[in-house]
Tab-separated table of C-alpha atoms (C1' of nucleotides) in Angstrom:
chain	number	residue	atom	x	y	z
A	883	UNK	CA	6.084	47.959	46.338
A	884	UNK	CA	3.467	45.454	47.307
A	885	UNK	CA	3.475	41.821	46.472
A	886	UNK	CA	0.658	41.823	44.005
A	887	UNK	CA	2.365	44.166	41.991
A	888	UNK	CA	5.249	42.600	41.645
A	889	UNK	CA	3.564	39.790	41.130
A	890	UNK	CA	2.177	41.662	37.929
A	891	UNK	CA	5.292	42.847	36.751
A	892	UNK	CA	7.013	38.942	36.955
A	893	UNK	CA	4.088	38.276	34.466
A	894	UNK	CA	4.619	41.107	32.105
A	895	UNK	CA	8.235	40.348	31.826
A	896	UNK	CA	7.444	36.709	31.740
A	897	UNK	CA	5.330	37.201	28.490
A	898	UNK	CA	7.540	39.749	26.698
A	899	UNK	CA	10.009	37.178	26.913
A	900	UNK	CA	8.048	34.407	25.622
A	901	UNK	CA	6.597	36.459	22.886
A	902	UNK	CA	10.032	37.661	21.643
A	903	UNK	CA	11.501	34.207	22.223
A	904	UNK	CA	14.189	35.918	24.323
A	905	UNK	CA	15.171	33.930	27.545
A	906	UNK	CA	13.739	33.723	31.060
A	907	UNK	CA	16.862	34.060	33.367
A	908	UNK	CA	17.324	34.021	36.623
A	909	UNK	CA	19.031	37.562	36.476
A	910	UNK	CA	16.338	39.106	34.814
A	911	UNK	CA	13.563	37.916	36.861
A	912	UNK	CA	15.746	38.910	40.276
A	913	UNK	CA	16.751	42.294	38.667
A	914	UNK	CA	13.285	42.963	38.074
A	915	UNK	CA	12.718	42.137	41.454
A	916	UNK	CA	15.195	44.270	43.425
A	917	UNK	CA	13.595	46.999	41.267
A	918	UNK	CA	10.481	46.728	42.393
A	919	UNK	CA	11.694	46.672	46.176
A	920	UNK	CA	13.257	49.931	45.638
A	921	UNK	CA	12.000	52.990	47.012
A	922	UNK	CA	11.561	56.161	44.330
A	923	UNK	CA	14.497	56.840	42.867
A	924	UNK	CA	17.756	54.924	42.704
A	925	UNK	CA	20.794	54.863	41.039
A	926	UNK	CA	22.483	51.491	39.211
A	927	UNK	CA	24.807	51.247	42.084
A	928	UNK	CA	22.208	50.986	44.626
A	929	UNK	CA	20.377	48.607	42.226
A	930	UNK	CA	23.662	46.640	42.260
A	931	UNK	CA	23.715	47.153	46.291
A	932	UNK	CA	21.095	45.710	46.930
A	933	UNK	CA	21.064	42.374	44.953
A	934	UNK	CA	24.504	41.941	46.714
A	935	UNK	CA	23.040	42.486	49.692
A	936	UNK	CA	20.430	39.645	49.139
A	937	UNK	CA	23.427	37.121	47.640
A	938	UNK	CA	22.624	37.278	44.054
A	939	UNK	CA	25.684	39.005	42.122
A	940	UNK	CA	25.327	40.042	38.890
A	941	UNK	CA	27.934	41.576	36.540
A	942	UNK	CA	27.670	45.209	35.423
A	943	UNK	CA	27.063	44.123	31.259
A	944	UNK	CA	24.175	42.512	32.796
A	945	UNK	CA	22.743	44.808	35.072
A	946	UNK	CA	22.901	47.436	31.727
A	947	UNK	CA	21.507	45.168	29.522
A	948	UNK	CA	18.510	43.690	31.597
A	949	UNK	CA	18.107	47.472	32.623
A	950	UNK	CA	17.309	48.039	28.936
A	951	UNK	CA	15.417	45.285	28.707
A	952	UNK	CA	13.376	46.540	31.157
A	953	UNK	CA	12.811	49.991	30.009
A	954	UNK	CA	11.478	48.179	26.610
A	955	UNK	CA	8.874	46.666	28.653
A	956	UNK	CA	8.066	50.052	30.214
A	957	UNK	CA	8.813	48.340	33.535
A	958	UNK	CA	11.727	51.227	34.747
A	959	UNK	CA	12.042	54.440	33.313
A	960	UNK	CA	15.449	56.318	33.809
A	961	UNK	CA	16.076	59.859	34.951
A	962	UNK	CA	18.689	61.574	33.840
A	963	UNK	CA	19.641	64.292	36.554
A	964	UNK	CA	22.162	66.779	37.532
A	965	UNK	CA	23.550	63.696	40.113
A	966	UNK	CA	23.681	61.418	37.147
A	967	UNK	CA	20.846	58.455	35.849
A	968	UNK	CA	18.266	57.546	38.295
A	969	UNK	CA	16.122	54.425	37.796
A	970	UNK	CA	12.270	54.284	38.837
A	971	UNK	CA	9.546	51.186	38.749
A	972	UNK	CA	7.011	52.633	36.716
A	973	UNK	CA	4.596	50.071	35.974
A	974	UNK	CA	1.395	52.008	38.620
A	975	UNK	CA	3.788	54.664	39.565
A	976	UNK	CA	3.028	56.639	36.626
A	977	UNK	CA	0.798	58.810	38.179
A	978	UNK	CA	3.283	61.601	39.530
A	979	UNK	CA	4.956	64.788	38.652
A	980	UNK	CA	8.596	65.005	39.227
A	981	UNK	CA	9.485	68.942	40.251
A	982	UNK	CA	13.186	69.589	40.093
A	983	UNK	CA	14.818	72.779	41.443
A	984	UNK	CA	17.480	74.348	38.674
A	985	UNK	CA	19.188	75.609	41.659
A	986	UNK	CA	20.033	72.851	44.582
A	987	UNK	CA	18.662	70.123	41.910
A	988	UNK	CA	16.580	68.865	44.461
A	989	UNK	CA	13.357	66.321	42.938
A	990	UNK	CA	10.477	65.982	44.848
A	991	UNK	CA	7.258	63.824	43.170
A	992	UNK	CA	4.018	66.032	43.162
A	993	UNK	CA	0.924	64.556	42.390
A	994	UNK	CA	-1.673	66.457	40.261
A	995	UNK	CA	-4.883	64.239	39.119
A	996	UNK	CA	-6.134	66.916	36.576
A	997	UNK	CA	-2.998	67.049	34.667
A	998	UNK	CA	-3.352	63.205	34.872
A	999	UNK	CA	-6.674	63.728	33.460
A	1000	UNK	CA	-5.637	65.372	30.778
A	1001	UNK	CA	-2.327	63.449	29.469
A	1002	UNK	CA	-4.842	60.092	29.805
A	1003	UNK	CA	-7.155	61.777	27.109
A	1004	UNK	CA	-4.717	63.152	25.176
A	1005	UNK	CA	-5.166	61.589	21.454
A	1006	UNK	CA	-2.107	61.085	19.594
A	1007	UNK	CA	-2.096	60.505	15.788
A	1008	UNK	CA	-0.234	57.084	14.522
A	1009	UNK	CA	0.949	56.103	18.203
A	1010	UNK	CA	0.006	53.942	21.308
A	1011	UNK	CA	0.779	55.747	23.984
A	1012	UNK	CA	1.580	53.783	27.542
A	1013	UNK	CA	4.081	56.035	29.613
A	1014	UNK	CA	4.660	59.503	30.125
A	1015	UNK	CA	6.919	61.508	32.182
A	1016	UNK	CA	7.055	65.199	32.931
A	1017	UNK	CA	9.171	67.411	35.204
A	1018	UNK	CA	8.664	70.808	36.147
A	1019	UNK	CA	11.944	72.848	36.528
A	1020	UNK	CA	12.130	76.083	38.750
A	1021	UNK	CA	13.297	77.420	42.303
A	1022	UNK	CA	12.198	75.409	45.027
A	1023	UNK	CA	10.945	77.753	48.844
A	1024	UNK	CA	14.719	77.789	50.314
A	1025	UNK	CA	16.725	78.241	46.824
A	1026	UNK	CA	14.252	81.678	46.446
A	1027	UNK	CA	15.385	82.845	49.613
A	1028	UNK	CA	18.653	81.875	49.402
A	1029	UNK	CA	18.818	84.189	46.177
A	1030	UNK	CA	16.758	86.670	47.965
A	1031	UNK	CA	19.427	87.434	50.630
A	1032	UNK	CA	22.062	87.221	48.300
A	1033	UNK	CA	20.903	89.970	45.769
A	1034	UNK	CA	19.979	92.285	48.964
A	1035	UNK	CA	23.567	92.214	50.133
A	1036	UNK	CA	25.081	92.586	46.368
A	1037	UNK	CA	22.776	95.986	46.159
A	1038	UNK	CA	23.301	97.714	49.223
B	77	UNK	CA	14.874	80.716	15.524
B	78	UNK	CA	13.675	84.362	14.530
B	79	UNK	CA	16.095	87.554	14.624
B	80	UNK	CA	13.343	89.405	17.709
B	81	UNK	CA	13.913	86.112	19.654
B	82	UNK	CA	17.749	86.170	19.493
B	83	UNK	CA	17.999	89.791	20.700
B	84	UNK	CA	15.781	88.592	23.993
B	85	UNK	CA	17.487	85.741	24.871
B	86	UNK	CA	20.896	88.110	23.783
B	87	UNK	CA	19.152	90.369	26.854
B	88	UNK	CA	17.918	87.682	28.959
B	89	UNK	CA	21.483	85.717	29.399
B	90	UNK	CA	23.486	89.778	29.326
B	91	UNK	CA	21.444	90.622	31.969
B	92	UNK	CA	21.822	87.253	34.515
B	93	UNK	CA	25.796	87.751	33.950
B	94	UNK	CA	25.170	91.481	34.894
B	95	UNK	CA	23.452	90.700	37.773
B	96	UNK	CA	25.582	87.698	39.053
B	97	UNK	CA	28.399	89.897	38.912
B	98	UNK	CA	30.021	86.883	35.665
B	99	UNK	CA	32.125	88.075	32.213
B	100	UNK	CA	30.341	88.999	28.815
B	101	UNK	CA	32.564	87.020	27.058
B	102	UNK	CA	32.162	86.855	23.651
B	103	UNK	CA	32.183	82.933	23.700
B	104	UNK	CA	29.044	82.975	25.759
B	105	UNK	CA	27.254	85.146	23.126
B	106	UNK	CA	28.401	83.071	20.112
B	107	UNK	CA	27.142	79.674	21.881
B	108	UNK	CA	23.588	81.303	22.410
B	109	UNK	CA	23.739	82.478	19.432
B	110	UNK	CA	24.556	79.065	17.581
B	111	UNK	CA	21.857	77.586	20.228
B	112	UNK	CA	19.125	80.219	18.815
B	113	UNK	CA	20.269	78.850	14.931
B	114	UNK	CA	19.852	75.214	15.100
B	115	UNK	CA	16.635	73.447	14.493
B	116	UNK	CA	15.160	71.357	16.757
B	117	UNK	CA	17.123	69.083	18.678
B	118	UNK	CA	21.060	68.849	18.550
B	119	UNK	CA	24.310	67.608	19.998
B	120	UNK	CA	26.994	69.189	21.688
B	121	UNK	CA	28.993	67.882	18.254
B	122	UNK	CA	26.398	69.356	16.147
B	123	UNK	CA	26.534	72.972	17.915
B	124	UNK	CA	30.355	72.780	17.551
B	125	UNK	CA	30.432	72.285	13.994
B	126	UNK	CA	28.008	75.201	13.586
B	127	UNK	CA	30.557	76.996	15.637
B	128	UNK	CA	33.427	75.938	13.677
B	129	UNK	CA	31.516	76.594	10.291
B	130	UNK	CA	30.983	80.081	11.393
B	131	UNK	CA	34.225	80.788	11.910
B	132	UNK	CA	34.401	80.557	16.222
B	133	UNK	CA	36.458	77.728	17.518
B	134	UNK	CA	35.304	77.088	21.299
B	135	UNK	CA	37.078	74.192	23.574
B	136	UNK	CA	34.877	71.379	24.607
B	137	UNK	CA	35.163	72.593	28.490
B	138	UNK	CA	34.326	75.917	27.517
B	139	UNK	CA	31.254	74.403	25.426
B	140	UNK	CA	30.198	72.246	28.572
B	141	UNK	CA	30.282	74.915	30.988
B	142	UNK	CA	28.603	77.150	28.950
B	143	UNK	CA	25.649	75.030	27.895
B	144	UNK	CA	25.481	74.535	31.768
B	145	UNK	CA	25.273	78.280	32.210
B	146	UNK	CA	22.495	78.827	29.864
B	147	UNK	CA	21.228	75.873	30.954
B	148	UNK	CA	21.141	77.774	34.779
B	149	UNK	CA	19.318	80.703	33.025
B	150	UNK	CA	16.608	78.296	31.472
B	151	UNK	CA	17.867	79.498	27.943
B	152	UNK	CA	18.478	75.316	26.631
B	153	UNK	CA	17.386	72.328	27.963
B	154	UNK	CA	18.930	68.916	27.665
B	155	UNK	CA	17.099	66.021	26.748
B	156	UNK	CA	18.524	62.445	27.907
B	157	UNK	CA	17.698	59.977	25.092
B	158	UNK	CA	19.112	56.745	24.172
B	159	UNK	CA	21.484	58.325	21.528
B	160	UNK	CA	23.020	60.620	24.002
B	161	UNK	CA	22.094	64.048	25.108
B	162	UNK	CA	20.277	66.617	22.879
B	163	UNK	CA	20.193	70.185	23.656
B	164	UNK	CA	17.409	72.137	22.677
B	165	UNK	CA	16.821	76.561	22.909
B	166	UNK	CA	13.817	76.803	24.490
B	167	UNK	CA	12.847	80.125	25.343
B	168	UNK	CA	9.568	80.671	23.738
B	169	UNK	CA	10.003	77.381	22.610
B	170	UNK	CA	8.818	75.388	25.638
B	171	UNK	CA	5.300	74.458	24.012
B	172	UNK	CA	5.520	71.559	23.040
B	173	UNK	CA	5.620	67.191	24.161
B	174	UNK	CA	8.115	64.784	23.139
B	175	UNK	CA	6.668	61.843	22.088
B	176	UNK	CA	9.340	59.003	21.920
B	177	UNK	CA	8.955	55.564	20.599
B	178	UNK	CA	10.458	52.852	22.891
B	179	UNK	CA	11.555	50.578	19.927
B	180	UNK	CA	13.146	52.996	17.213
B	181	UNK	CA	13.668	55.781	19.609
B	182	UNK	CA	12.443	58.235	17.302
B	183	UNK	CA	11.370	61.925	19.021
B	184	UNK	CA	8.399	63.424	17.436
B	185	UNK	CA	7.639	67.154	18.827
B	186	UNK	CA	3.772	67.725	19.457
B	187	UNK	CA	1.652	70.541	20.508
B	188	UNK	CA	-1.399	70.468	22.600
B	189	UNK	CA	-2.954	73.712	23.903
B	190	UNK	CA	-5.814	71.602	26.491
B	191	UNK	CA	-1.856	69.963	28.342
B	192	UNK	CA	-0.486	73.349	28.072
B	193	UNK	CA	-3.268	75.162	29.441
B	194	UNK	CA	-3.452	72.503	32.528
B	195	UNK	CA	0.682	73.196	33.153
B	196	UNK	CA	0.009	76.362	33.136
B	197	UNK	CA	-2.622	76.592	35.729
B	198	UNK	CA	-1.394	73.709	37.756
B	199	UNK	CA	-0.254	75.371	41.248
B	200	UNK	CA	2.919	74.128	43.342
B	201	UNK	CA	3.118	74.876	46.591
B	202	UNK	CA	6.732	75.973	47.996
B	203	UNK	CA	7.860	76.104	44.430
B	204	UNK	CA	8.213	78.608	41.616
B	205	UNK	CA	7.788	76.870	38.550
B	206	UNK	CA	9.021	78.165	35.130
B	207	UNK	CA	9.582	75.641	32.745
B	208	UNK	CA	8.623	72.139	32.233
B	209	UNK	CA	9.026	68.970	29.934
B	210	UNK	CA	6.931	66.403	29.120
B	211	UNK	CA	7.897	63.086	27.563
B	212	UNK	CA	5.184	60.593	26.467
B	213	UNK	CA	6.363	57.108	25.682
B	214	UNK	CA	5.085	54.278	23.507
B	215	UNK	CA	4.777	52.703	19.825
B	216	UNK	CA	4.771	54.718	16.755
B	217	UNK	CA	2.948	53.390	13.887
B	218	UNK	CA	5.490	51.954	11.840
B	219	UNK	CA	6.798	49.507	14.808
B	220	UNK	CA	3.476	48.559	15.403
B	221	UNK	CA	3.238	47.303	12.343
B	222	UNK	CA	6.447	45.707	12.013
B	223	UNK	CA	5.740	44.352	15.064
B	224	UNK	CA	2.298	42.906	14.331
B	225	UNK	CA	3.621	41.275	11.111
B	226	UNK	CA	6.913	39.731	13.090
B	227	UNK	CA	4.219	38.158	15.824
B	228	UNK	CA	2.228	36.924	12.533
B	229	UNK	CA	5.069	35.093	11.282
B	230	UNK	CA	6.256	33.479	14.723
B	231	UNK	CA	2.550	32.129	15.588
B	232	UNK	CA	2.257	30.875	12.779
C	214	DG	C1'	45.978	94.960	37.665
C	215	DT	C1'	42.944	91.350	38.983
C	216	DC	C1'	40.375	87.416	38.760
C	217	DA	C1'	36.796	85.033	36.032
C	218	DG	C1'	36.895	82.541	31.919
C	219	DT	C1'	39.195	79.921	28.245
C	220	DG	C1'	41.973	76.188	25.984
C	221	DC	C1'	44.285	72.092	26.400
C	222	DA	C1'	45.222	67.681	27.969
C	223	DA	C1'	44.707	64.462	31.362
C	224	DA	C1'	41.613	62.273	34.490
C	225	DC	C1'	37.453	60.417	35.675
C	226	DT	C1'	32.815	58.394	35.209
C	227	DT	C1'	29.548	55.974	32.850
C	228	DT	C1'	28.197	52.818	29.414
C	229	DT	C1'	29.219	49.585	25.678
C	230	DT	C1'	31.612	45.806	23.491
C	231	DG	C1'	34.291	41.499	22.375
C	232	DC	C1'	34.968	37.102	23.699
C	233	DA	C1'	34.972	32.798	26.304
C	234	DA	C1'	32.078	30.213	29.363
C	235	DC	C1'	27.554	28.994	30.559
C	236	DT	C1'	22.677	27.618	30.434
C	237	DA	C1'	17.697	28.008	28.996
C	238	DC	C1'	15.352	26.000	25.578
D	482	DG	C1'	23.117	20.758	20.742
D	483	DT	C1'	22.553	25.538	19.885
D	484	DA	C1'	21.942	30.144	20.240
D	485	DG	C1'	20.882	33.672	23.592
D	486	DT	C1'	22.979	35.388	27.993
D	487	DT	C1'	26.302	36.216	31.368
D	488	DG	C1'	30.831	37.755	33.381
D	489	DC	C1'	34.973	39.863	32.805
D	490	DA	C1'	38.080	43.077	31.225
D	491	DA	C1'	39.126	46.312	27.934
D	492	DA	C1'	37.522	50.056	25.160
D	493	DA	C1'	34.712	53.789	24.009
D	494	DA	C1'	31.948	57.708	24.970
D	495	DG	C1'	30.804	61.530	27.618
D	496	DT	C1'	31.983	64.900	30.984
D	497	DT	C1'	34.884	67.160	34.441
D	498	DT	C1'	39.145	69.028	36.256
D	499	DG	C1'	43.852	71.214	36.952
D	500	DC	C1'	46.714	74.512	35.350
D	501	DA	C1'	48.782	78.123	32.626
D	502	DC	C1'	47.324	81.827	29.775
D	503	DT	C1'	44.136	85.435	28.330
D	504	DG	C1'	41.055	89.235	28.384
D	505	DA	C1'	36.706	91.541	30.558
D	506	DC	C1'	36.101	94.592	34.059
DNA sequence: GTCAGTGCAAACTTTTTGCAACTAC
DNA sequence: GTAGTTGCAAAAAGTTTGCACTGAC
């Protein structure tokens, strides 16, 4: 993630915090950090990893907590897969379609501008939209053929 | 969930454990079956008391790894939200976005034919789609305005 | 008769909580 | 100084596993 952005995101947290008189902590602002230096997916472990690996240690309560804090903000969104929770940055990185395979469980991101068209226009009645995810579950290329083999040895 | 659609997915999930070569057991057949009765979304609790009220006592592990199996033949779909996971039947019942508020976590089920159409069309390369959820995320009326009235009172 | 599937309890993983110490305000 | 936050360890919640028994084929 580039500079600017997180740059952006320090703000956003920044004035959540002030607004809801909650308190700007080292943690949260470092957490937020490492998050935003992650690449795609990652789980809380790796999260965990890699502030240790750049000497700031935080305890698990708070990794959870600021975690939630963060998904509040709309700043991380979780994934819950087959493997467990995954945690993304979200804030511009919105834009793509996760496409798991029910087989393997392998996710790869997809990106599709019209159905990002569309879910921007969407209207909803009584509510302010500002995040969406979808997946789309079915067979990935290798899990078909996988299956394909498989039935034609059952059958003959 | 309609009689005509019970009998399908009855046929859908006989004929995967046909052709995988797995057991008919009648457990299977009652979980579906309790899947196909409840309303909207439920817990793995909520499915075993409908169970248990109907007279079939499963095990939890036999619950688990059945969910999972239906789950495998796209018959339920799990839904990750902050109050744990929620199951849901959704053959023929796939049409619809989850709209979730970030600060009361309530789920609101919407329909809209112009996203529907769009998923429908979209095309994946390498990858047979065949079901697909969409979450959209963000602030349902009635936080708004208890939010708007709490940011009142602290300004002024 | 055989082996996949079930029930049970124990194990394991993941997340939350209670409490004392700390620190942002 | 005070109340929100953190760290730690223990507890709770959620899910999986090992094993003996059962029943679908």
């Amino acid at each position: 993630m580039d500079k600017q952005a997180k740059e952006d995101v320090r703000q956003i947290l920044a004035a959540y915090l002030e607004t809801n008189n909650r308190r700007k902590t080292p943690e949260r602002f470092a957490i937020l950090d490492a998050v935003y230096s992650m690449r795609g997916h990652f789980t809380l472990d790796e999260l965990s990893d890699y502030l240790l690996a750049h000497n700031f240690r935080v305890s698990r309560a708070t990794l959870y907590s600021t975690i939630k804090l963060l998904y509040e903000v709309r700043l991380v969104i979780p994934h819950h897969m087959q493997e467990g929770t995954m945690y993304e940055a979200c804030y511009k990185n919105g834009d793509h379609i996760h496409q798991i395979c029910t087989v393997c469980g392998k996710v790869t991101e997809v990106k599709s501008p019209e159905v990002m068209a569309v879910l921007d226009e969407i209207k909803l009645k009584r509510f302010r939209k500002n995040a969406f995810s979808l997946y789309i579950y079915g067979i990935c290329s290798s899990c078909q053929a996988r299956i394909t083999r498989l039935k034609g040895k059952s059958n003959k």
